[in-house]
XYZ file of C-alpha atoms in Angstrom:
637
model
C 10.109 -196.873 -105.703
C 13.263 -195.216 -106.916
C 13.152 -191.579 -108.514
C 14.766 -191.228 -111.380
C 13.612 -187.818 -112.601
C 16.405 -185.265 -112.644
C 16.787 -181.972 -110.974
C 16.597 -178.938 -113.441
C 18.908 -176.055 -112.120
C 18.018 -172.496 -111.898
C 19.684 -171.525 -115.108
C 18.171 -174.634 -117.196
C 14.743 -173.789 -116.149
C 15.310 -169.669 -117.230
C 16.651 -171.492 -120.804
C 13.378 -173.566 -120.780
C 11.219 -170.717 -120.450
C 13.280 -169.236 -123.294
C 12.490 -172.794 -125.479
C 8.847 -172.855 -124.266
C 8.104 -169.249 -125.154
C 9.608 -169.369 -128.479
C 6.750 -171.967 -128.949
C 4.275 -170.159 -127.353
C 4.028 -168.038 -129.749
C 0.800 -166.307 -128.876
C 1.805 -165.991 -125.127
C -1.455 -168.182 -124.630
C 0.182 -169.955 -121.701
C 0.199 -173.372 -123.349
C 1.719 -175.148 -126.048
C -0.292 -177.970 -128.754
C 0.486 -181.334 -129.210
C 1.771 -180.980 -132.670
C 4.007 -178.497 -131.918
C 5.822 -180.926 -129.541
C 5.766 -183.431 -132.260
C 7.240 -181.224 -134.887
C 10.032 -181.584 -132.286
C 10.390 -185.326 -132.297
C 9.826 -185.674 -136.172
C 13.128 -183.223 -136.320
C 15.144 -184.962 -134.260
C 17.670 -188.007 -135.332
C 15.909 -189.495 -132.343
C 17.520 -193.563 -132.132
C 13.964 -194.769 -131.650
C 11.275 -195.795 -134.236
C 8.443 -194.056 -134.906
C 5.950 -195.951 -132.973
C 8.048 -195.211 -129.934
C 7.830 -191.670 -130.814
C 3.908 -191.441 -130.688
C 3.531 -193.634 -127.451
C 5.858 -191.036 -125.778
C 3.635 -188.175 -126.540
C 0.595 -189.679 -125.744
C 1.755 -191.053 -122.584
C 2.682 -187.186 -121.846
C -0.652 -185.787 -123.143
C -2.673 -189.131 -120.950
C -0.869 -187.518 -117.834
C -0.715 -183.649 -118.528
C -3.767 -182.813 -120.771
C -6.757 -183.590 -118.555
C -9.382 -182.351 -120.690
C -8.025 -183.535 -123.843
C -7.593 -180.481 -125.654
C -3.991 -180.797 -126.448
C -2.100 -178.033 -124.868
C 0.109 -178.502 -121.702
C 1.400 -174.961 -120.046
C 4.900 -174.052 -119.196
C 5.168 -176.705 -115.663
C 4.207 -179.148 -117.251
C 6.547 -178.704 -119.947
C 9.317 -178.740 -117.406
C 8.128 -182.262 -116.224
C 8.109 -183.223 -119.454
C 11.987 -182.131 -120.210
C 12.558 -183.680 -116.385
C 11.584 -187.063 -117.774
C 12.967 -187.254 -120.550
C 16.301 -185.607 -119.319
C 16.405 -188.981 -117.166
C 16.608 -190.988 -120.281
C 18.749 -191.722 -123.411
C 16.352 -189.971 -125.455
C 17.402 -186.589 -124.020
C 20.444 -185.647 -126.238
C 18.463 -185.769 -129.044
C 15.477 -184.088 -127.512
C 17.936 -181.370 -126.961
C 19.612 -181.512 -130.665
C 15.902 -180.937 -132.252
C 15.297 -177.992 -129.892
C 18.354 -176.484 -131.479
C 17.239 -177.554 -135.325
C 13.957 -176.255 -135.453
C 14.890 -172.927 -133.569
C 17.889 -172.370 -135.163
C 19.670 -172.014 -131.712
C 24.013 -171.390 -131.091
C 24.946 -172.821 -127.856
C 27.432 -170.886 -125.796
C 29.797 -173.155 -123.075
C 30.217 -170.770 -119.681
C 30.280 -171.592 -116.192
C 27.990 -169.886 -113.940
C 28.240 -168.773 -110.035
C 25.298 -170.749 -108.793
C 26.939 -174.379 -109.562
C 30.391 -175.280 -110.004
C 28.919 -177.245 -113.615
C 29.533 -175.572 -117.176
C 26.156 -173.980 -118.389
C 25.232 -173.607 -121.650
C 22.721 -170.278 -122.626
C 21.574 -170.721 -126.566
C 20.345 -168.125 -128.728
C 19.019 -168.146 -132.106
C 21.138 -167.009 -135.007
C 18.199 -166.009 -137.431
C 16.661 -164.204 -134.771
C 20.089 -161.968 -134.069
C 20.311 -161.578 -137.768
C 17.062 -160.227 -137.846
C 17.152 -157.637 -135.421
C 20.305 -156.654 -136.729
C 18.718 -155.704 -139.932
C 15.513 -154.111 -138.534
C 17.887 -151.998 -136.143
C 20.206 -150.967 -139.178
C 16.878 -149.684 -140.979
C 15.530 -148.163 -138.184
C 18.194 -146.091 -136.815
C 20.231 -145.589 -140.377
C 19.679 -141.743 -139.898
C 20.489 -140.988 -136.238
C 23.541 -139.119 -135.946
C 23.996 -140.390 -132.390
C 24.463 -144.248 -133.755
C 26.771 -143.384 -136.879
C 29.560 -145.245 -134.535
C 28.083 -148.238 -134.256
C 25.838 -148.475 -137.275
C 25.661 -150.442 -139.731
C 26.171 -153.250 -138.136
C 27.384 -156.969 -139.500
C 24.627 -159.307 -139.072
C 26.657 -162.293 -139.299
C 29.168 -161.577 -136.675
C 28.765 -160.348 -133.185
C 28.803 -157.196 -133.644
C 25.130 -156.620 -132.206
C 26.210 -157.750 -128.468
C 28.947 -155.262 -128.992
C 26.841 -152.193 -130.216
C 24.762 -152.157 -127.342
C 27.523 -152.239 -124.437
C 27.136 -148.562 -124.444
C 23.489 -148.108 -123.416
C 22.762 -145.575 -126.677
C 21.036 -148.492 -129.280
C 18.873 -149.658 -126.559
C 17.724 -146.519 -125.555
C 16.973 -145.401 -129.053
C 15.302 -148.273 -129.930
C 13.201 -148.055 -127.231
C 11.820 -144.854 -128.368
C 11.730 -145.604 -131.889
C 9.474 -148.300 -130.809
C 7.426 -146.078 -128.157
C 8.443 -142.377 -129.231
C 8.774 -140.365 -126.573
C 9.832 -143.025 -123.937
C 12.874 -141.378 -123.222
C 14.108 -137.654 -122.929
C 16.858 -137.977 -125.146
C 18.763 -134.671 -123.135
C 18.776 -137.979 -120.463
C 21.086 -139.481 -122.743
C 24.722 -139.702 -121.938
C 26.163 -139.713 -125.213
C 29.980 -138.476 -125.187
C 33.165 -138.634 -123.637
C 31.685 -141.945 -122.130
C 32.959 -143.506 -118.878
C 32.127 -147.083 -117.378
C 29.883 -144.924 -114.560
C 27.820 -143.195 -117.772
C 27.585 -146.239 -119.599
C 25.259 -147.704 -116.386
C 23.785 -145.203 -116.329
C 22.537 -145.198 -120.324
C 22.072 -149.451 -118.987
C 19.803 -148.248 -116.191
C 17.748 -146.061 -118.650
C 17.364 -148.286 -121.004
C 16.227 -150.901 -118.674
C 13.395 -148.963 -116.768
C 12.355 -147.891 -119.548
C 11.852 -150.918 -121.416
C 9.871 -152.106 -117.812
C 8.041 -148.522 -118.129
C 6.652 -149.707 -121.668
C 5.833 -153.511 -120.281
C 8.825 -155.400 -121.053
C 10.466 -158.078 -118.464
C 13.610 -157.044 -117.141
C 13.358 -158.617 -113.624
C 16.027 -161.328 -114.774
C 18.632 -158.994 -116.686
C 20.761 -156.024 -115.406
C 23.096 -153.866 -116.998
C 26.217 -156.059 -116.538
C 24.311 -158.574 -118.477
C 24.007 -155.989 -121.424
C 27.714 -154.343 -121.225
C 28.994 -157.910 -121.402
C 26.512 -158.913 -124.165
C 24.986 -162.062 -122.865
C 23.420 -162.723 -126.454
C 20.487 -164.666 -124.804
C 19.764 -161.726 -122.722
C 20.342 -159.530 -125.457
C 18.175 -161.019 -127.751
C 15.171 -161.474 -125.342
C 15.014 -158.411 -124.741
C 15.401 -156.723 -128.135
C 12.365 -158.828 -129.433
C 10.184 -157.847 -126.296
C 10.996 -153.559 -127.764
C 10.573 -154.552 -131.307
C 7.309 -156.384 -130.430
C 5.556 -153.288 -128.182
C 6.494 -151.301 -131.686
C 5.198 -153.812 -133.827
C 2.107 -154.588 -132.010
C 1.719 -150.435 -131.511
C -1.131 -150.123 -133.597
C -2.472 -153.331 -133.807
C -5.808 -152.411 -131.711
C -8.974 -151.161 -132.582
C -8.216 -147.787 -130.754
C -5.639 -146.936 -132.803
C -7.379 -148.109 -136.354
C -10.925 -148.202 -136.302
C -10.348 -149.852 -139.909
C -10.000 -153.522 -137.592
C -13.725 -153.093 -137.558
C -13.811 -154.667 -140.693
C -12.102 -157.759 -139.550
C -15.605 -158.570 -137.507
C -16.751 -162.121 -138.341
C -20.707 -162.718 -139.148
C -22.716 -162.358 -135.690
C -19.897 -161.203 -134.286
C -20.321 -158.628 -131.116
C -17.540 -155.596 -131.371
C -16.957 -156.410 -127.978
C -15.714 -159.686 -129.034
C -13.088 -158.384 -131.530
C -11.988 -155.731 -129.033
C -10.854 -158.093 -126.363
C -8.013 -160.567 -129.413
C -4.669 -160.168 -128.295
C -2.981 -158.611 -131.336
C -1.518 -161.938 -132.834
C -4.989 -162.949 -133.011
C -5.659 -159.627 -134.852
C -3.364 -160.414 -137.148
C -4.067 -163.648 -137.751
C -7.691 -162.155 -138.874
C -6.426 -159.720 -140.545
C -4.069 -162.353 -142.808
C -7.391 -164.743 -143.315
C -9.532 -161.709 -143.905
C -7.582 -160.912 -147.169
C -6.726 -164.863 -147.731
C -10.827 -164.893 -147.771
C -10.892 -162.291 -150.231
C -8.328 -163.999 -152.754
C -10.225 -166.651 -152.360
C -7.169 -169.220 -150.694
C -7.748 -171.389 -147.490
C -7.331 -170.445 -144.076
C -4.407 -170.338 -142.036
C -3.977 -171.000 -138.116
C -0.401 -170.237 -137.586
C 2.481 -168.515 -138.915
C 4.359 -171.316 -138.423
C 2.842 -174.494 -140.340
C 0.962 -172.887 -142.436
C 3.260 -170.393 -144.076
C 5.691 -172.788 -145.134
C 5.105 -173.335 -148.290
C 4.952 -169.215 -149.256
C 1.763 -169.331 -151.053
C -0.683 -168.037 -148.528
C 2.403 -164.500 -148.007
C 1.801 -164.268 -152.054
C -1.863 -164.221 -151.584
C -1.822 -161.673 -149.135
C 1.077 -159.570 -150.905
C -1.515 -159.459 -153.746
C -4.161 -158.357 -151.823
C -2.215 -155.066 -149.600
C -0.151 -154.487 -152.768
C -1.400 -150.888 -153.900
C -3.295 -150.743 -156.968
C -2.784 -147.628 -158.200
C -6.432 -146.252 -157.245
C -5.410 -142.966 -155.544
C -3.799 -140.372 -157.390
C -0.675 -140.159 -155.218
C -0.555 -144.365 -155.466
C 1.939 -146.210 -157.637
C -0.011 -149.966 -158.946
C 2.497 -152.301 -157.201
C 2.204 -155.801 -159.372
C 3.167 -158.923 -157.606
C 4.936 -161.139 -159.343
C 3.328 -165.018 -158.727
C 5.777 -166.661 -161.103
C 7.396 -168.405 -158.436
C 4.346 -169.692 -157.006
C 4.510 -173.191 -158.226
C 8.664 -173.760 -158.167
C 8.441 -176.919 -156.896
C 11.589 -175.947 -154.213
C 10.258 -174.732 -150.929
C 13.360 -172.432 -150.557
C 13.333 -171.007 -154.102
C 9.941 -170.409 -153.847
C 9.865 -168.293 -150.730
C 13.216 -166.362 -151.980
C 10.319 -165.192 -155.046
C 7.937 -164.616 -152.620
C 10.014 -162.294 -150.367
C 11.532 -160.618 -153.757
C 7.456 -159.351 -154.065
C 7.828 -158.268 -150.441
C 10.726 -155.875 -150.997
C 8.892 -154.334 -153.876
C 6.378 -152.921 -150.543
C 9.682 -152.272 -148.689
C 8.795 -155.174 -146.447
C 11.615 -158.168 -146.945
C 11.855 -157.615 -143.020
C 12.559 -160.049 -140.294
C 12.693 -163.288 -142.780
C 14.633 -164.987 -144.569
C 14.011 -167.544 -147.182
C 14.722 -170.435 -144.455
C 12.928 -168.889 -141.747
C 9.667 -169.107 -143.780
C 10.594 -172.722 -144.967
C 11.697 -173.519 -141.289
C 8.172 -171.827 -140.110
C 10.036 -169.304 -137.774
C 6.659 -168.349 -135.236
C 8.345 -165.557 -133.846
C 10.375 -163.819 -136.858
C 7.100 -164.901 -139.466
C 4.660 -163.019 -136.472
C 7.254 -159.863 -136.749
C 7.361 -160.103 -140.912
C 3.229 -159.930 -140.668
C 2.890 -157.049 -138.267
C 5.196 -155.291 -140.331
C 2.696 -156.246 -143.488
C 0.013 -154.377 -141.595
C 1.798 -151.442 -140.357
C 3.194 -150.879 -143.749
C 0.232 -152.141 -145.626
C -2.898 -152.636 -143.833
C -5.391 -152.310 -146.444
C -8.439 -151.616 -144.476
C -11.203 -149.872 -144.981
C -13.956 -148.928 -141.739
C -17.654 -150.393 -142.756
C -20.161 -148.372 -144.132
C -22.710 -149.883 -142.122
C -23.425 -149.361 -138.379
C -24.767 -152.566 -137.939
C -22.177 -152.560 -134.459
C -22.631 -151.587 -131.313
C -20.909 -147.248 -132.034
C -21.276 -146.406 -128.042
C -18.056 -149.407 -127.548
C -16.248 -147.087 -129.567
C -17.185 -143.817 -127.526
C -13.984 -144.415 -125.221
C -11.766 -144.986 -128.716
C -12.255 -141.077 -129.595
C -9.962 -138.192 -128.696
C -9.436 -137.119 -126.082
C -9.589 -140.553 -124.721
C -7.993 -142.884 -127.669
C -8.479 -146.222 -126.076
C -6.959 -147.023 -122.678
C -6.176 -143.623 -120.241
C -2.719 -142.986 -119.140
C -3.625 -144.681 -115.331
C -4.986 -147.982 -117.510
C -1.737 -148.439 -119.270
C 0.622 -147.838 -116.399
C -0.910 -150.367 -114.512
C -0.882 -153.185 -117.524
C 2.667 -152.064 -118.291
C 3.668 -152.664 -114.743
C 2.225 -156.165 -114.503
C 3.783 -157.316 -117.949
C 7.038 -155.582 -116.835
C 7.018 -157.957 -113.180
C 6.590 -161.088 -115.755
C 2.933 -162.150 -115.395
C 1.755 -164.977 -117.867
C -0.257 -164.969 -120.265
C 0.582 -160.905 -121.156
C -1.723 -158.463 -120.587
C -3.201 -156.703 -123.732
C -6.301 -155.583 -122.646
C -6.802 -154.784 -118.922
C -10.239 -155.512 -118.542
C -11.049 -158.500 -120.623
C -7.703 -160.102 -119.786
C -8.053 -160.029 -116.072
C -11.697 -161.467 -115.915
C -10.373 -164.760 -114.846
C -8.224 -163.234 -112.007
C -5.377 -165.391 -112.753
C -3.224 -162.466 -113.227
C -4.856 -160.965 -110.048
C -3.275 -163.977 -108.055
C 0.208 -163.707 -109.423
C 0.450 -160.397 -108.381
C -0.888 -161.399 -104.996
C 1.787 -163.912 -104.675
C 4.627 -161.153 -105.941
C 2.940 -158.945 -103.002
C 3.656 -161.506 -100.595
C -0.359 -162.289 -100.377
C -0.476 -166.194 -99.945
C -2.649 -167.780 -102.742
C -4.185 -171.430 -102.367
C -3.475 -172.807 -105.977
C -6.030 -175.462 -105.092
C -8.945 -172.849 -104.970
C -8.695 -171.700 -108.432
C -9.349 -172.681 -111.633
C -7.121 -173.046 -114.306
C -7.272 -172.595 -117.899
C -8.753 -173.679 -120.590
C -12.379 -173.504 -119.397
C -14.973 -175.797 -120.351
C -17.110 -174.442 -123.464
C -20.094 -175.159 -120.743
C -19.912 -173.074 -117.426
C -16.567 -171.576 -118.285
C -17.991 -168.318 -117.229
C -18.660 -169.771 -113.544
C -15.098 -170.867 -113.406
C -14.238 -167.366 -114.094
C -16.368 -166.003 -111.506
C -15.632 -168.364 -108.527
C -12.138 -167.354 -109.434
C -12.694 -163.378 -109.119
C -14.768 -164.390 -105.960
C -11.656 -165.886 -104.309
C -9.107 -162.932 -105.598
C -11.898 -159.933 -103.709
C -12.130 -162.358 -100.448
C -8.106 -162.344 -100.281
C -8.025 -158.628 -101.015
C -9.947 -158.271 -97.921
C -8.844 -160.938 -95.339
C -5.272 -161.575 -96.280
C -4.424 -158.221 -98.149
C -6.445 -156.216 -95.827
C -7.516 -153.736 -98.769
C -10.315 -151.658 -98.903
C -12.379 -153.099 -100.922
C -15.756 -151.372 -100.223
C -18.557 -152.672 -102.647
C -16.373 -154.557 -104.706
C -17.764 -158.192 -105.361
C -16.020 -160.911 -107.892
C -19.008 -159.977 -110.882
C -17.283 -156.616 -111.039
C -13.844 -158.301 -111.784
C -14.867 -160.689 -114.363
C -17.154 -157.776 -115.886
C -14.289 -155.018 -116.149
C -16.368 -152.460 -114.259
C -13.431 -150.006 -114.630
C -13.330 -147.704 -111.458
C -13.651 -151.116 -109.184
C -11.151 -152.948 -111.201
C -8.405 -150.335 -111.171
C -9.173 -149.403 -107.365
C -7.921 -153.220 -106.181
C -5.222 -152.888 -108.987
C -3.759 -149.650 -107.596
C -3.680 -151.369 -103.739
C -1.616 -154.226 -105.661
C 0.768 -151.835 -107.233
C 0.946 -149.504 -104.006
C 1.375 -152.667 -101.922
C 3.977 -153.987 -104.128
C 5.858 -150.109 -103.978
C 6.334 -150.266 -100.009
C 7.186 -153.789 -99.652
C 10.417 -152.608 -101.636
C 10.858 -149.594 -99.469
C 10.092 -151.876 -96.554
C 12.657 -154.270 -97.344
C 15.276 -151.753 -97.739
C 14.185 -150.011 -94.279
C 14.637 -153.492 -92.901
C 11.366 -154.676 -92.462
C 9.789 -150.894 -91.106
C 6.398 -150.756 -92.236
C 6.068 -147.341 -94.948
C 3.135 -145.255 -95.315
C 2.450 -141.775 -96.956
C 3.571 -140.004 -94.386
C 7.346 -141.490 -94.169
C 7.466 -141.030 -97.590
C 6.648 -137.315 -97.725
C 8.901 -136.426 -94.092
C 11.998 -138.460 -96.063
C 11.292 -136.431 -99.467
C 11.637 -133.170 -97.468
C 14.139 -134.235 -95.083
C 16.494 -135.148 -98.157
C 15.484 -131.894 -99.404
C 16.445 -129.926 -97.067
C 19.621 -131.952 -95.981
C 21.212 -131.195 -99.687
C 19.963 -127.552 -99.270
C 16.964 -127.323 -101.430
C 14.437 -124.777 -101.301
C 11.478 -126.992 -102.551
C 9.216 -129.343 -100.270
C 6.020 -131.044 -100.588
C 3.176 -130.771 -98.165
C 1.513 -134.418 -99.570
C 0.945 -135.738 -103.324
C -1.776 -133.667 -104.183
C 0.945 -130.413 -103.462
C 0.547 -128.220 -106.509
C 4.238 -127.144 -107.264
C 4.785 -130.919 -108.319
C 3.580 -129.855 -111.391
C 6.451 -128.007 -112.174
C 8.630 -131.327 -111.215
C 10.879 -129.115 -109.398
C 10.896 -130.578 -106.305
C 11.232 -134.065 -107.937
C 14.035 -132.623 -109.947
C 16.037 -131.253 -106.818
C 15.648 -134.712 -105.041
C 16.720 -136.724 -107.650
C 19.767 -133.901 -107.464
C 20.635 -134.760 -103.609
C 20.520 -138.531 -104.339
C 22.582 -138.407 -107.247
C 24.910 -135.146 -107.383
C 25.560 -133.744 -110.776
C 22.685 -136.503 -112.711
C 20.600 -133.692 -113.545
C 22.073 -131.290 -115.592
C 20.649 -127.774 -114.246
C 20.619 -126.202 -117.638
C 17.800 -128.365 -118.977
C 15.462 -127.492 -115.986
C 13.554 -124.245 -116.208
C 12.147 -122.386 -112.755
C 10.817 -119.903 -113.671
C 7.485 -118.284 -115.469
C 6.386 -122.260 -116.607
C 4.554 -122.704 -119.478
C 2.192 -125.768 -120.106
C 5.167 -127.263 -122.136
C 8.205 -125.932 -119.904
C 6.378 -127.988 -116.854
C 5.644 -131.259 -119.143
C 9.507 -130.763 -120.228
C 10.601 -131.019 -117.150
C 8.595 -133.523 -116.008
C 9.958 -135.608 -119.298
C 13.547 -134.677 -117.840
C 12.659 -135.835 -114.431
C 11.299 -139.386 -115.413
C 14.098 -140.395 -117.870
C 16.841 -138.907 -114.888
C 15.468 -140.714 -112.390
C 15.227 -143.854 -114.365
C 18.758 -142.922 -115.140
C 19.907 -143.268 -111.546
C 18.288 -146.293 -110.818
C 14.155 -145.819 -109.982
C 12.236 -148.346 -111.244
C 9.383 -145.752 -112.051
C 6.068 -146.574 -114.112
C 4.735 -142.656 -113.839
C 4.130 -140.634 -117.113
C 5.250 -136.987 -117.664
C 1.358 -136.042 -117.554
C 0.954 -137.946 -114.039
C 3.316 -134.936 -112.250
C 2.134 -132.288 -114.522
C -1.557 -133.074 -113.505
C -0.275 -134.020 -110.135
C -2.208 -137.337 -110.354
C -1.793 -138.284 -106.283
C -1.456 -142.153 -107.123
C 1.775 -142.038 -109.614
C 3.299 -138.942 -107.774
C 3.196 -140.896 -104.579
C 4.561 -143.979 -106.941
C 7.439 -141.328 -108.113
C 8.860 -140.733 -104.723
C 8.713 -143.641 -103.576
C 10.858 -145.237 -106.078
C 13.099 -142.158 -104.921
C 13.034 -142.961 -101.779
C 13.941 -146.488 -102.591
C 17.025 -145.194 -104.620
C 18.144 -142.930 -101.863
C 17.969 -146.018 -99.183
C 19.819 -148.399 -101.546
C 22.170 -145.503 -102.079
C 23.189 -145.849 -97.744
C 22.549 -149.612 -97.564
């Protein structure tokens, strides 16, 4: 039988995962039925509308084998395959563009000799635009580039330099970057990578994929580079204090019979999707599933501006009225221009426009509610105690939700791409499907046909999840030869925390040396190469520090991190910013701060926190020098 299914190049399938997770909106994995026929219905398709429906179904009789109606992302591609092999295609390809708002840019790319074409989304650009201009209005160091126009180019312009990116970064997760790390005058092509290189591993440091952009991509502005990864640092802002750790007032978002356990483990677009009914509920308006569909029409957004607008209680609160004479124009656009009008009286006309709400924008609707709740969360923490308080034990200082080690590890595993993201580390590996895709990017062989795949049958689902945490231990210890000492597949799918992170930190250590490895030329790296280079280098370049292993106490002054970073990289780290002498607490965690964003600076991918060399936590230092070590062998190679 003849194949007529087209090939999908390299750079189509990166701009399909582009398309597929600007419909994903909840990073579930999958996307519904009707959000593939919202598609069709959009496009000027030359086929009737019978035609249309027999399509999808034929897709969902082949894809969606338990009838649910999601497909994930390959399937999706099959989809596009088929349908690129037929007339239909163009038009398939126009309504992509319509609903998401998309600009095509012509280029030609090295990997084929044929024109490519990379799209991006003009509301989205015009968006950031504006939440940038707000953000950084008042720092001195972006008065050259700011404001910017957010309806010309301008944007892929402003962040050639390396400085936006960087500040945004922290603005979303303060303290991300030392800003004395900063290059920020008298700027030369070299400086400007390295502000690029800063920028990047530190958006990976906070979780963000970078693995497909580099800082070429950003001087030249690739606008669908740009723009992916602006959203992913706007989002880990956003999405900041959406977590029960961080507001205990979430509590009251618990459902009746509801476990706190339960509400601990949503993803924070499912928070705020509870949070958004929770006050619909209390208006006494219907339910809403989506912030795209359901939003359309405004009325739910004036509900819930109603219900977060201050009423004056306090004696430090203005009474903010919202206006609902615009709730029944009978135009969808007028009405959401009244709508957003109320928003602006809360200082929260962010991320939308009039259109976007009408269009039901997922992603730019998603940002315009988490900035609702950040601004406006109007929670209050039950009286009652009718939950479970010892869940909440690990959600008071000193510990405030996940440790330092927890979040490193999640933030690496986002950062490397896995799908779905991870939110929560426990809850969100207890299928081990994450487990396996970091096997695979460890070069530990996974048989696909051994585990089972999401969605889980209501019925035994649990089972599926535990056969599945069975097969990630046994490759751990055959294939991945880890030491995995009293670690069965119940401990996985349970979260038992010390087990959990002790196979996670053999992934992450695993996935360290294959780099250095690679660059060595295949020589197999342990701890002891790494700490005879470190000193080596050391004292090739005439330092006076040395380490004796990771546990060596005068890492906690950074020093000898400091001085190797110095005989990679001459003149990087600018001596006056170090101190050496009579540390303080805060002199060592200063230069630990220094030493992360330098080194990042210079190239090393490096996950560690200021605390993890100040503590001398063995596990990141030895992660620290590695990366150093990696960045001093690329620097012969």
């Amino acid at each position: 039988m003849e194949n007529n299914v087209t090939t999908i190049s390299r750079e189509e399938l990166e701009e399909l995962r582009e398309a597929f997770n600007k419909i994903d909106i909840d990073n579930s994995g999958y996307v519904s039925d009707y959000e593939l026929q919202d598609l069709f219905k959009e496009a000027s398709l030359p086929l009737p509308g019978y035609k249309v429906r027999e399509i999808i179904e034929k897709i969902f009789a082949v894809t969606d084998s338990n009838k649910d109606g999601k497909i994930n992302f390959e399937e999706f591609v099959s989809l596009i395959q088929e349908l690129k092999s037929k007339d239909v295609s163009k038009s398939y390809r126009k309504s992509i563009n319509k609903k998401l708002g998309i600009t095509a840019l012509g280029g030609t790319s090295s990997i084929s000799t044929e024109g490519t074409q990379h799209s991006y989304s003009e509301e989205e650009k015009v968006a950031f635009v504006n939440w940038i201009n707000k953000a950084l209005q008042d720092d001195p160091d972006c008065k050259h580039i700011l404001p910017m126009n957010p309806s010309d180019a301008s944007l892929f312009k402003s962040l050639a330099d390396g400085i936006l990116l960087c500040k945004m970064i922290n603005f979303s997760q303060p303290d991300t970057i030392d800003e004395r790390a900063i290059n920020k005058k008298k700027l030369t092509p070299f400086t400007i990578s390295e502000n690029l290189n800063l920028a990047l591993n530190s958006a990976s440091a906070i979780g963000c994929t970078v693995v497909n952009i580099g800082s070429q991509d950003l001087q030249e502005g690739k606008p669908h580079l740009v723009l992916g990864l602006l959203w992913q640092i706007i989002k880990v802002g956003l999405f900041a204090d959406i977590e029960i750790s961080r507001n205990e007032a979430l509590i009251a978002l618990l459902n009746e019979g509801e476990e706190l356990d339960q509400l601990m483990k949503l993803s924070p677009e499912e928070l705020l999707l509870r949070w958004v009914n929770y006050h619909l509920a209390n208006a006494g308006w219907q339910k809403i599933s989506n912030f795209s569909q359901d939003i359309r029409d405004s009325r739910a957004y004036y509900h819930l501006l109603n219900q977060i607008a201050p009423k004056g209680d306090d004696f430090d609160e203005i009474h903010v009225e919202i206006d609902f004479s615009g709730f029944n124009d009978k135009n969808d656009l007028r009405r959401a221009e009244c709508m957003l009008q109320q928003a602006d009286k809360l200082g929260c006309r962010q991320f939308v426009t009039p259109a976007d709400v009408v269009a039901g924008n997922p992603k730019l609707n998603l940002a315009f509610v988490a900035n609702l709740f950040n601004t406006y969360p109007a929670l209050h923490k039950p009286d009652n105690s009718s939950y479970d308080l010892t869940l909440l034990e690990d959600l008071t200082p000193p510990n405030v939700g996940e440790s330092n080690e927890e979040r490193t590890f999640r933030n690496w595993m986002n950062s490397l791409g896995v799908s779905p993201y991870v939110n929560h580390l426990y809850s969100d590996l207890s299928d081990a499907l994450i487990i396996f895709q970091l096997y695979e990017m460890t070069r530990v062989p996974v048989d696909w046909t051994h585990v089972n795949k999401r969605p889980y049958p209501l019925l035994g689902g649990n089972m599926k999840k535990i056969e599945n945490c069975n097969y990630a231990v046994e490759l751990g210890k055959t294939k991945a030869k880890f030491s995995l000492v009293g670690i069965a597949g119940h401990d996985l799918n349970e979260g038992n925390p010390t087990l959990t992170l002790a196979l996670i930190w053999q992934l992450m250590r695993r996935y360290t040396l294959n780099v250095l490895s690679d660059l060595g030329e295949g020589e197999k790296v342990n701890d002891e190469i790494i700490i005879k280079w470190v000193n080596q280098t050391l004292a090739n370049a005439n330092k006076k520090t040395s380490i004796t292993s990771f546990k060596d106490k005068s890492i906690s002054t950074s020093l000898p991190v400091l001085d190797l970073i110095d005989a990679i990289a001459p003149k990087a780290v600018r001596q006056e910013m170090v101190k050496r002498e009579d540390l303080s607490y805060q002199d060592k965690l200063n230069n630990a701060k220094y030493a992360i964003s330098v080194a990042r600076k210079i190239g090393a991918r490096i996950y560690a926190l200021p605390d993890d060399l100040v503590e001398v936590k063995p596990k990141m230092v030895m992660t620290v020098f590695a990366c150093l070590m990696g960045r001093g062998l690329n620097k012969i190679k």
